[in-house]
Amino acid sequence: MVERSQFAEFESRSKRADALEDIGSNTSPGETIGDIIGRRFNRRDVLRGALTATALATLPGYALLNPDEALAQAAAKAAFDFKEVTAGSDENHVIAEGYDADILIRWGDPVLPGAPGFDPLKQTAAAQKLQFGYNNDFVGYLPMPGAANGSQHGLLCVNHEYTNEELMFPGMGGPQQIKKNAFSKMTKELAEIEMAAHGGAVIEIKKDNGKWQVVPNSKYARRIDANTPMDITGPAAGHARMKTKADPDGRRVLGMVNNCAGGMTPWGTWLTCEENFNGVFWGSADGHPEAAKLRRYGAPSNQYNWGAYFDRFDVAKEPNEPNRFGWILEIDPLDPASTPKKRTALGRVKHEGAAGATSKDGRYVVYTGDDERFDYVYKFVTAGKIDPANRAANLDLLDNGTLFVAKYNADGSGEWLPLVFGQGPLTAEKGFTSQADVLIDARLAGDALGATKMDRPEDVEASPATGKVYVMLTNNTSRKPGQEDAANPRANNKFGHIIEMSPEDGDHASTRFRWEVLVRCGDMSDPKVGATFNPATTKDGWFGMPDNLAFDSRGRLWVATDGMSKKSAGRNDGLWAIETEGALRGTSKGFYRVPEGAEMCGPCFTPDDETLFLAVQHPGEGDEAAGEGSFENPATRWPDFKPDMPPRPSIVVITRKGGGKIA
Ligand code: FEO
Ligand code: CA
Ligand code: CA
Ligand code: CA
């Protein structure tokens, strides 16, 4: 989620940003090859192509070669093999030559039996509950147990992160107009459609005759939305601060909202996490019994007016309801009757994702970023071990364990600090009276522990090949000169950066790590930007605002971006392949770009790397000042391109023409 949430965050964050205590050191540890070449590049005003070869020839391993040979040898070691797409902005999407990009499912397409055909002018909440929701974000693939080919038949778990009233409903105007008009065009019925379009979906999909299709009337098909009953489990379940009028036990909540990225566990469950939940809360923190805690989460931020119709979203009427959102959920896609569980042991923040890895001794480790300016990177380590032979034994593994927050030291070392009640500053004196408090107020616990304030941590995920953990830091234009630190080295960080962490002893349960910046993102041709892509990257290959990431089965890194447009970057968002090893480390290439107004989400490969699923979110957003980006005048009508059909967030399937592994 970009513009809308960023705008709201900017408002809600400005006070906190002013109070920041970061002392800028601006000392970048462990320079990468990209850093070194980038510095030379900035200093020399020569043609980039010639410089690339010359710079490479000065690097270890290439020093004895002439520049042309150095370049040729480095290129031969590239991990990716495809012709990059030209950077730009179009109403349609663009895929690298030699690949097909097909639409699998769109907003409004049927998921459950009886779903009516999609009619944007006659939409109802009842129809939406049976149809694919809005703004698909995370995509997880689970091979169908027992399938003849698990890479050609499986379940897709998809998050529906949020809704765009201005693109979904006629007559609303643009997003700023909607807020300016105090939601005067909204109705309870439209709010109910929005609630039904949030959440997630499980669909069964199969590749027949070379084409992927949704299996109709699958017994696994499921829609989960902002009113689906769910259990609250783990240390905060039943705590007084989790109780409401509708739920005096504090163990049952209706719905999940703003589910951004996520992960799939080795035991085949779907982790989906609530991000900008503060947006669905209505009213003011003034007069709230826990006003300061509410404000630390930016709630309420009145991005939706559901609270005008439903008391539980009005913080004056139901003060504890915000405590019941902002969690990581676990859902069993193989059991459509199962109740989703909010796993409180993993802490309450504005979670971007929840990607896991296994520790050396077999415990499960979930990495997550808290996507807010100056917020933190976390991981959770289970107390118990995964039992590969007994799926049922793993189903509540995530209720017990330790949550940690990351501290990045300037010397390239780092520590994971435990969020455990009674340890360090997490005591009654500091306002924490139980582990439930520590988890409900995880941000405040991170503050007390002195965690490193990051430039909006999005996806955090470990490479299955090397065990190195990659952190997408999407941007932070609120970081002022003097607030830079080693891990967040740029003030007014418009384009973000990527940090690479190496757990001590290669063990994801370790409390220590080494880290370095893989790449500072942005336009390499503008020295003021300070981007550090490997100069083997072409003018088309650089990107900004890294958000989601995926690894293919070979452990190659793919990055999805959120926030680039013709206006902000001269190019749309997309999926980028970035080298992480060898002399080409830090070289990026564009593989796919989204249509106008969209962001790129959900990259996900089948186990055989022959299919790549992508999620195109909010196509059609546009320049509101220019009258663009509304139901009547979207920036694109992708993917249908019919005059009476609004743009539709969709899942795209990428395959290689004639078959074979991707890239
Ligand atoms: Fe929903 Fe952090 O992007
Ligand atoms: Ca984002
Ligand atoms: Ca998103
Ligand atoms: Ca995201």
XYZ file of C-alpha atoms and ligand atoms in Angstrom:
669
model
C 0.000 0.000 0.000
C 1.550 3.275 -0.991
C 0.165 6.762 -1.406
C -2.811 6.670 0.888
C -1.120 4.991 3.789
C 2.040 6.994 3.382
C 0.093 10.203 3.488
C -1.666 9.112 6.655
C 1.553 7.877 8.181
C 3.218 11.145 7.386
C 0.560 12.973 9.353
C 0.603 10.573 12.241
C 4.340 10.132 12.296
C 5.544 13.703 12.143
C 5.556 14.252 15.903
C 7.430 11.064 16.520
C 9.891 11.820 13.762
C 10.658 15.121 15.438
C 11.394 13.336 18.688
C 13.844 10.884 17.183
C 17.094 10.415 18.953
C 19.145 8.714 16.270
C 22.664 10.043 16.143
C 23.838 9.941 12.543
C 27.197 8.291 12.106
C 27.009 7.886 8.337
C 29.724 5.223 8.430
C 28.848 2.408 6.113
C 30.467 -0.849 7.177
C 31.509 -3.593 4.821
C 31.380 -1.862 1.469
C 30.077 -3.974 -1.351
C 31.600 -4.141 -4.773
C 28.648 -2.040 -5.847
C 29.605 0.616 -3.279
C 33.163 0.725 -4.505
C 32.265 0.893 -8.177
C 29.471 3.327 -7.446
C 31.878 5.759 -5.815
C 34.230 5.599 -8.727
C 31.371 6.011 -11.128
C 30.184 9.164 -9.378
C 33.628 10.650 -9.475
C 34.343 10.085 -13.101
C 32.395 11.868 -15.731
C 32.780 9.271 -18.444
C 30.430 7.146 -20.465
C 28.889 4.551 -18.218
C 29.486 1.562 -20.468
C 33.193 2.174 -20.731
C 33.381 2.843 -17.031
C 31.671 -0.411 -16.165
C 34.299 -2.411 -17.925
C 37.149 -0.297 -16.598
C 35.857 -0.471 -13.041
C 35.393 -4.198 -13.218
C 38.937 -4.596 -14.468
C 40.208 -3.045 -11.236
C 38.386 -5.542 -9.017
C 39.879 -8.661 -7.489
C 39.692 -11.508 -9.948
C 39.434 -9.222 -12.942
C 42.549 -7.121 -12.418
C 44.664 -8.887 -14.993
C 42.094 -8.573 -17.759
C 41.527 -5.783 -20.213
C 38.231 -3.948 -19.612
C 36.266 -5.680 -22.374
C 37.344 -9.116 -21.221
C 36.474 -8.229 -17.613
C 32.964 -7.218 -18.619
C 32.438 -10.302 -20.759
C 33.637 -12.625 -18.004
C 31.480 -10.976 -15.344
C 28.415 -11.149 -17.604
C 29.064 -14.823 -18.210
C 28.701 -15.397 -14.466
C 25.241 -13.777 -14.279
C 22.753 -15.852 -12.334
C 19.848 -14.631 -14.473
C 19.349 -15.310 -18.123
C 16.670 -13.155 -19.729
C 16.475 -10.001 -21.818
C 15.496 -7.177 -19.520
C 12.394 -5.129 -20.204
C 12.694 -1.455 -21.087
C 11.818 0.798 -18.172
C 8.727 2.932 -18.741
C 5.051 3.500 -18.053
C 2.134 2.065 -20.010
C -1.516 1.259 -19.564
C -0.670 -2.394 -20.103
C 1.787 -4.613 -18.292
C 5.060 -5.678 -19.936
C 6.869 -9.005 -19.580
C 10.353 -9.969 -20.731
C 10.624 -11.359 -24.249
C 10.006 -15.076 -24.490
C 7.526 -15.238 -21.607
C 3.734 -15.253 -21.353
C 1.830 -13.181 -18.795
C -1.744 -14.487 -18.397
C -4.489 -13.331 -16.058
C -5.423 -16.093 -13.597
C -8.092 -14.352 -11.528
C -9.363 -10.790 -11.116
C -11.239 -8.805 -8.512
C -14.872 -9.970 -8.697
C -14.196 -13.342 -10.336
C -15.960 -16.299 -8.683
C -14.251 -18.079 -5.779
C -17.170 -19.854 -4.097
C -20.149 -21.687 -5.597
C -23.056 -19.402 -6.460
C -20.887 -16.322 -6.990
C -22.724 -13.979 -9.360
C -20.991 -12.532 -12.412
C -19.097 -9.366 -11.609
C -21.038 -6.161 -12.238
C -19.238 -3.120 -10.822
C -22.454 -1.051 -10.961
C -24.510 -3.618 -9.059
C -21.961 -4.873 -6.580
C -23.215 -6.118 -3.194
C -21.467 -7.356 -0.061
C -23.171 -10.742 -0.494
C -21.694 -11.086 -3.994
C -18.275 -9.850 -2.893
C -18.131 -12.468 -0.147
C -18.260 -15.159 -2.860
C -15.893 -13.400 -5.251
C -12.170 -12.689 -5.400
C -11.420 -9.657 -3.216
C -9.661 -6.391 -3.929
C -5.957 -5.496 -3.976
C -4.345 -8.921 -4.040
C -0.974 -8.689 -2.269
C 0.767 -11.794 -0.847
C 0.596 -14.948 -2.952
C 1.562 -18.314 -1.461
C 1.561 -21.597 -3.354
C 0.937 -24.935 -1.670
C 1.444 -27.999 -3.877
C -1.656 -30.157 -3.734
C -0.916 -33.100 -1.437
C -0.946 -36.278 -3.482
C -0.892 -34.460 -6.830
C 0.846 -36.203 -9.732
C 2.851 -33.013 -10.276
C 2.869 -30.642 -7.304
C 4.115 -27.809 -9.515
C 1.074 -28.070 -11.793
C -1.688 -28.426 -9.220
C -1.977 -26.585 -5.949
C -3.673 -24.101 -3.691
C -3.034 -20.407 -3.980
C -3.372 -18.362 -0.786
C -3.853 -14.679 -1.554
C -4.128 -11.624 0.694
C -6.628 -8.892 -0.142
C -4.885 -5.997 1.491
C -7.154 -2.997 1.179
C -9.789 -1.246 -0.885
C -9.758 1.834 -3.128
C -13.208 3.393 -2.896
C -12.377 5.825 -5.685
C -11.669 3.002 -8.153
C -14.287 0.513 -6.927
C -17.363 2.716 -6.719
C -18.739 5.322 -9.143
C -19.128 8.969 -8.204
C -16.612 9.078 -5.358
C -13.965 11.425 -6.796
C -10.319 10.812 -5.880
C -9.000 9.637 -2.489
C -8.193 13.097 -1.154
C -11.608 14.279 -2.319
C -13.249 11.420 -0.405
C -11.538 12.465 2.822
C -12.188 16.153 2.162
C -15.881 15.369 1.695
C -15.805 13.429 4.984
C -16.936 10.236 3.200
C -20.238 11.937 2.231
C -20.663 9.618 -0.774
C -20.084 6.486 1.301
C -22.931 4.354 2.623
C -23.200 1.449 5.001
C -23.732 -0.865 2.011
C -20.538 0.333 0.342
C -18.633 -0.074 3.628
C -19.916 -3.652 3.797
C -18.655 -4.304 0.261
C -15.247 -2.982 1.330
C -15.198 -5.228 4.379
C -16.079 -8.209 2.172
C -13.333 -7.255 -0.320
C -10.657 -7.276 2.431
C -8.998 -10.358 3.900
C -7.898 -13.236 1.733
C -8.793 -16.079 -0.573
C -7.830 -19.697 -1.092
C -8.269 -21.006 -4.625
C -7.425 -24.360 -6.157
C -5.511 -24.036 -9.428
C -4.339 -26.508 -12.031
C -2.256 -26.425 -15.199
C -4.092 -28.188 -18.004
C -2.922 -28.192 -21.635
C -0.207 -25.714 -20.732
C -2.567 -23.136 -19.169
C -3.248 -22.481 -15.506
C -6.942 -22.361 -14.538
C -8.891 -21.879 -11.340
C -10.631 -25.175 -10.468
C -14.343 -24.315 -10.208
C -16.316 -25.384 -7.128
C -13.195 -26.631 -5.332
C -13.775 -27.980 -1.841
C -10.764 -25.919 -0.712
C -12.082 -22.588 -2.037
C -12.448 -20.022 0.673
C -12.973 -16.324 1.236
C -11.941 -14.739 4.498
C -12.894 -11.117 5.142
C -13.200 -8.377 7.746
C -16.118 -10.188 9.403
C -14.882 -13.802 9.461
C -14.799 -15.159 13.038
C -11.267 -15.915 14.195
C -9.571 -17.144 17.344
C -7.048 -15.167 19.356
C -4.334 -17.516 20.601
C -1.045 -17.255 22.486
C 0.007 -15.140 25.478
C -2.313 -12.159 24.842
C -5.461 -14.284 24.370
C -7.975 -13.591 27.116
C -6.071 -10.595 28.479
C -8.206 -7.749 29.823
C -6.952 -5.433 27.058
C -8.270 -7.875 24.423
C -11.851 -7.936 25.763
C -14.749 -6.093 24.128
C -18.515 -5.927 24.565
C -18.997 -8.493 21.820
C -16.199 -10.696 23.163
C -16.024 -10.581 26.970
C -13.491 -13.447 26.927
C -10.969 -11.672 24.678
C -10.498 -14.777 22.553
C -12.694 -14.282 19.497
C -12.484 -11.474 16.961
C -14.265 -10.728 13.720
C -12.062 -10.381 10.705
C -8.596 -9.566 9.482
C -7.761 -6.341 7.680
C -4.968 -4.806 5.615
C -3.214 -8.140 5.156
C -0.112 -7.256 3.218
C 2.539 -9.942 2.703
C 2.952 -13.273 4.505
C 4.498 -16.694 4.202
C 3.839 -20.406 3.887
C 5.080 -22.703 6.651
C 6.830 -26.043 6.031
C 3.748 -27.751 7.480
C 1.554 -26.170 4.826
C -0.192 -23.337 6.611
C -0.569 -19.761 5.458
C 0.793 -16.901 7.556
C -0.943 -13.663 6.703
C -0.382 -10.441 8.536
C -2.227 -7.288 9.343
C -0.405 -4.137 8.349
C -2.086 -0.699 8.259
C -4.926 -1.698 10.591
C -4.916 1.760 12.158
C -6.701 2.955 8.999
C -9.948 1.127 9.736
C -10.276 2.748 13.160
C -12.455 5.779 13.494
C -12.565 8.765 15.790
C -9.760 10.290 17.815
C -7.162 9.107 20.312
C -8.037 12.125 22.455
C -9.784 10.928 25.594
C -9.001 7.262 24.902
C -7.913 5.426 28.093
C -4.672 4.353 26.335
C -4.222 7.382 24.091
C -0.412 7.321 23.997
C -0.315 3.624 23.116
C -2.949 4.125 20.442
C -0.966 6.999 18.943
C 2.200 4.915 18.851
C 0.307 2.763 16.350
C -1.062 5.753 14.446
C -4.637 4.814 15.386
C -7.245 5.840 14.641
C -6.342 7.250 11.256
C -9.812 7.349 9.692
C -8.816 5.987 6.286
C -12.205 4.243 6.095
C -15.493 5.296 7.656
C -16.608 1.833 8.771
C -16.716 3.168 12.330
C -19.576 5.446 11.302
C -21.732 2.328 10.859
C -20.065 -0.312 13.042
C -19.347 0.626 16.647
C -16.410 -1.736 17.050
C -14.319 0.381 14.710
C -15.089 3.553 16.686
C -12.384 3.804 19.363
C -14.641 5.877 21.623
C -17.252 3.126 21.647
C -14.956 0.079 21.712
C -11.583 1.204 23.072
C -9.964 -2.271 23.019
C -10.842 -3.266 19.447
C -7.560 -1.843 18.010
C -5.631 -4.215 20.308
C -7.212 -7.103 18.414
C -5.685 -6.080 15.061
C -2.064 -5.872 13.920
C -1.308 -9.576 14.347
C 0.108 -12.412 12.279
C -2.538 -15.007 11.498
C -2.159 -18.669 10.722
C -4.714 -20.286 8.422
C -4.870 -23.924 7.338
C -5.742 -23.879 3.635
C -6.178 -27.655 3.588
C -9.086 -27.390 6.038
C -11.602 -24.840 4.767
C -13.657 -25.266 7.937
C -10.725 -24.339 10.181
C -10.831 -21.126 12.199
C -8.093 -18.596 11.385
C -5.899 -17.892 14.399
C -4.350 -14.597 15.420
C -1.014 -15.744 16.882
C -0.252 -13.143 19.538
C 3.140 -14.628 20.475
C 4.509 -13.033 17.267
C 3.697 -9.527 18.476
C 1.483 -6.681 17.369
C 2.944 -4.240 14.863
C 2.045 -3.123 11.343
C 3.382 -6.329 9.852
C 4.457 -6.302 6.259
C 5.198 -10.003 6.008
C 5.903 -13.232 7.868
C 8.468 -15.320 6.041
C 10.025 -18.270 7.812
C 13.176 -20.338 7.981
C 14.246 -23.302 10.092
C 16.925 -23.045 12.775
C 19.792 -25.542 12.968
C 18.015 -27.446 15.730
C 14.678 -27.570 13.898
C 12.766 -24.660 15.425
C 10.771 -22.353 13.194
C 11.826 -18.723 12.793
C 9.503 -16.065 11.374
C 10.959 -12.765 10.157
C 8.751 -9.709 9.948
C 9.112 -5.993 9.250
C 7.021 -3.257 10.843
C 6.319 -1.050 7.853
C 6.436 2.437 9.262
C 8.989 5.183 9.120
C 11.520 4.642 11.949
C 10.109 1.266 12.975
C 11.733 -2.060 13.477
C 12.693 -5.472 12.127
C 11.573 -8.476 14.205
C 11.902 -12.223 14.302
C 10.103 -14.886 16.281
C 11.693 -18.193 17.271
C 9.433 -21.036 18.346
C 10.090 -22.835 21.621
C 9.299 -26.222 20.092
C 10.740 -27.953 17.061
C 9.017 -28.711 13.789
C 7.930 -32.345 13.561
C 8.259 -33.186 9.851
C 6.456 -36.483 10.372
C 3.416 -35.131 12.204
C 1.622 -32.157 10.660
C -0.907 -31.898 13.481
C 1.902 -31.492 16.022
C 3.009 -28.280 14.286
C -0.350 -26.578 14.070
C 0.030 -24.651 17.348
C 3.823 -24.347 17.300
C 3.543 -20.578 16.830
C 1.837 -20.041 20.187
C 5.055 -20.470 22.164
C 8.402 -18.858 21.562
C 10.410 -15.662 21.776
C 9.996 -12.462 19.815
C 13.145 -10.421 19.098
C 13.799 -6.979 17.654
C 16.877 -6.052 15.620
C 19.671 -3.698 16.564
C 22.133 -2.885 13.745
C 25.509 -1.707 15.028
C 27.680 0.655 13.002
C 30.532 -1.878 12.857
C 28.467 -4.339 10.813
C 27.510 -6.500 13.757
C 23.961 -6.843 15.013
C 21.916 -8.242 17.859
C 18.460 -9.660 18.304
C 16.997 -8.246 21.531
C 14.335 -10.390 23.240
C 10.870 -9.002 23.944
C 10.394 -10.902 27.180
C 8.451 -9.515 30.114
C 10.661 -8.921 33.142
C 13.892 -8.830 31.138
C 15.814 -5.588 30.714
C 13.502 -2.584 30.603
C 10.326 -4.607 29.982
C 9.070 -4.285 33.539
C 6.112 -2.826 35.426
C 8.149 0.308 36.118
C 8.261 0.929 32.382
C 4.575 0.168 31.884
C 4.671 -3.528 31.005
C 2.778 -5.689 33.486
C 2.752 -9.007 31.624
C 3.987 -10.725 28.466
C 0.596 -9.851 26.972
C 1.444 -6.155 27.426
C 4.836 -6.646 25.801
C 3.214 -8.291 22.773
C 0.242 -5.937 22.432
C 2.651 -2.997 22.744
C 5.521 -4.574 20.788
C 6.449 -1.198 19.293
C 6.810 0.311 22.751
C 8.867 -2.687 23.840
C 11.124 -2.153 20.824
C 11.468 1.519 21.801
C 12.442 0.561 25.356
C 15.027 -1.941 24.111
C 16.711 0.587 21.832
C 16.052 -1.203 18.544
C 17.310 0.451 15.343
C 14.829 2.797 13.730
C 14.611 1.720 10.109
C 13.467 3.196 6.801
C 10.134 1.334 6.624
C 10.926 -2.391 6.822
C 8.863 -4.344 4.303
C 9.541 -7.983 3.436
C 12.276 -9.796 5.369
C 13.130 -13.218 4.050
C 15.945 -15.774 4.188
C 17.584 -17.216 1.079
C 17.047 -20.973 0.939
C 20.445 -21.255 -0.765
C 22.726 -19.203 1.493
C 20.683 -18.578 4.662
C 21.344 -14.854 4.302
C 18.374 -12.704 5.251
C 17.302 -9.818 3.031
C 15.469 -6.788 4.411
C 13.581 -4.513 2.033
C 13.616 -0.933 3.351
C 11.215 0.808 1.064
C 11.875 4.521 1.701
C 11.775 7.171 4.397
C 11.470 10.762 3.300
C 11.070 11.801 6.949
C 14.662 10.927 7.865
C 16.357 14.276 8.183
C 20.014 15.169 7.669
C 21.745 14.213 10.916
C 19.404 11.261 11.496
C 21.340 8.918 9.219
C 22.898 5.830 10.745
C 24.925 2.996 9.304
C 21.881 0.848 8.540
C 19.857 3.777 7.221
C 22.532 5.824 5.535
C 20.516 8.355 3.561
C 18.462 11.330 4.731
C 15.297 11.936 2.704
C 15.547 8.328 1.538
C 13.156 8.408 -1.417
C 14.141 5.130 -3.030
C 14.981 2.800 -0.146
C 17.704 0.186 0.214
C 18.251 -3.497 0.846
C 20.120 -4.905 3.831
C 21.685 -8.352 3.817
C 22.009 -10.080 7.190
C 24.137 -13.145 7.888
C 23.003 -15.002 11.032
C 25.864 -16.075 13.301
C 26.944 -19.634 12.493
C 24.326 -19.627 9.748
C 21.719 -20.312 12.411
C 18.402 -18.445 12.241
C 17.940 -18.942 15.998
C 21.176 -17.099 16.760
C 20.890 -13.787 18.582
C 23.800 -12.258 16.673
C 24.368 -11.449 13.032
C 26.557 -9.529 10.609
C 24.981 -7.184 8.110
C 25.756 -4.947 5.171
C 23.879 -2.863 2.644
C 23.383 -4.885 -0.549
C 22.285 -1.876 -2.552
C 21.029 1.652 -2.099
C 18.229 2.005 -4.618
C 17.284 4.748 -7.054
C 18.407 6.393 -10.256
C 22.074 5.549 -10.761
C 22.582 8.376 -13.259
C 21.865 11.066 -10.649
C 24.805 11.366 -8.213
C 22.586 13.205 -5.719
C 20.522 10.016 -5.286
C 23.533 8.047 -4.084
C 22.365 4.742 -5.556
C 24.887 1.897 -5.408
C 23.678 -0.639 -7.942
C 26.511 -2.455 -9.616
C 27.278 -0.322 -12.685
C 26.734 -3.383 -14.838
C 23.082 -2.400 -14.253
C 21.706 -0.619 -17.311
C 19.581 2.544 -17.380
C 16.530 0.252 -17.515
C 17.643 -1.987 -14.667
C 17.645 0.223 -11.595
C 14.676 0.347 -9.262
C 13.463 2.110 -6.130
C 11.095 1.353 -3.259
C 11.780 -2.364 -2.737
C 8.782 -4.007 -1.043
C 8.134 -7.726 -1.511
C 10.761 -10.304 -2.340
C 10.886 -13.900 -3.413
C 13.515 -16.539 -3.920
C 13.245 -19.144 -6.609
C 14.363 -22.687 -5.843
C 17.968 -21.787 -6.728
C 17.891 -19.050 -4.102
C 18.042 -16.180 -6.598
C 16.594 -12.929 -5.315
C 13.598 -11.255 -6.963
C 12.358 -7.869 -5.757
C 8.908 -6.328 -6.246
C 8.602 -2.564 -5.980
C 5.931 -0.204 -4.682
C 5.926 3.490 -5.433
C 7.561 4.033 -8.794
C 5.583 5.798 -11.507
C 6.180 7.961 -14.529
C 6.185 10.936 -12.166
C 8.266 9.585 -9.268
C 10.840 7.547 -11.189
C 10.174 7.735 -14.921
C 9.148 4.094 -14.769
C 6.442 1.917 -13.308
C 6.855 -0.614 -10.543
C 7.675 -4.162 -11.417
C 9.616 -7.311 -10.648
C 13.403 -7.055 -10.695
C 16.048 -9.763 -10.611
C 19.102 -8.795 -8.577
C 22.444 -10.568 -8.392
C 23.645 -11.239 -4.841
C 26.904 -13.128 -5.414
C 30.150 -12.598 -7.318
C 31.409 -9.607 -9.252
C 27.912 -8.813 -10.529
C 26.502 -8.544 -7.001
C 24.103 -5.618 -6.916
C 23.253 -5.803 -10.635
C 19.542 -5.492 -11.297
C 17.343 -6.234 -14.329
C 13.647 -5.655 -14.897
C 11.597 -8.779 -15.706
C 8.034 -7.474 -15.582
C 6.406 -4.121 -15.111
C 2.932 -3.305 -13.921
C 0.347 -1.136 -15.683
C -0.188 2.515 -14.714
C -0.984 3.236 -11.100
C -0.291 -0.283 -9.854
C 2.231 -1.718 -7.437
C 3.911 -5.095 -7.747
C 3.161 -7.674 -5.063
C 3.226 -11.352 -4.318
C 6.043 -12.863 -6.347
C 5.844 -16.621 -5.829
C 7.372 -19.528 -7.741
C 6.149 -23.084 -8.082
C 8.726 -25.573 -6.723
C 9.912 -26.372 -10.275
C 10.515 -22.654 -11.089
C 8.417 -23.053 -14.250
C 5.603 -20.786 -13.047
C 5.785 -17.388 -11.385
C 2.685 -15.874 -9.799
C 2.511 -12.095 -9.504
C -0.085 -9.851 -7.879
C -0.906 -6.538 -9.537
C -2.369 -4.247 -6.932
C -4.416 -1.054 -7.376
C -4.003 -0.617 -11.149
C -5.474 2.704 -12.295
C -4.462 4.934 -9.405
C -3.467 8.279 -10.852
C -2.758 11.938 -10.419
C -5.796 13.169 -8.536
C -4.945 16.825 -9.196
C -5.179 16.037 -12.922
C -8.564 14.373 -12.428
C -7.074 10.904 -12.845
C -7.400 7.808 -10.716
C -11.141 7.539 -10.185
C -13.807 5.001 -11.203
C -14.753 7.292 -14.081
C -11.214 8.155 -15.118
C -8.730 5.488 -14.049
C -5.126 5.687 -15.234
C -5.707 2.341 -16.956
C -8.576 -0.107 -17.476
C -6.214 -3.087 -17.223
C -6.723 -5.998 -17.597
C -10.088 -5.952 -19.426
C -9.695 -2.640 -21.269
C -13.474 -2.280 -21.606
C -14.967 1.206 -21.326
C -17.551 0.097 -18.764
C -15.161 -1.953 -16.642
C -12.911 -0.409 -13.991
C -9.336 -1.633 -13.606
C -9.179 -4.870 -11.624
C -6.410 -6.015 -9.300
C -5.429 -9.445 -10.641
C -3.123 -12.404 -10.237
C -0.820 -12.816 -13.235
C 0.775 -16.136 -14.202
C 4.176 -15.998 -15.872
C 5.431 -18.987 -17.861
C 8.159 -19.441 -20.414
C 6.985 -19.728 -24.011
C 7.422 -23.358 -24.957
C 7.928 -24.329 -21.294
C 10.955 -24.477 -19.020
C 12.393 -22.777 -15.991
C 12.060 -19.037 -15.586
C 15.064 -16.817 -16.243
Fe 1.286 -3.052 2.432
Fe 4.140 -2.330 3.511
O 3.051 -2.514 2.089
Ca 4.835 -0.788 0.272
Ca 0.592 -3.525 -0.832
Ca 3.893 -4.357 0.775
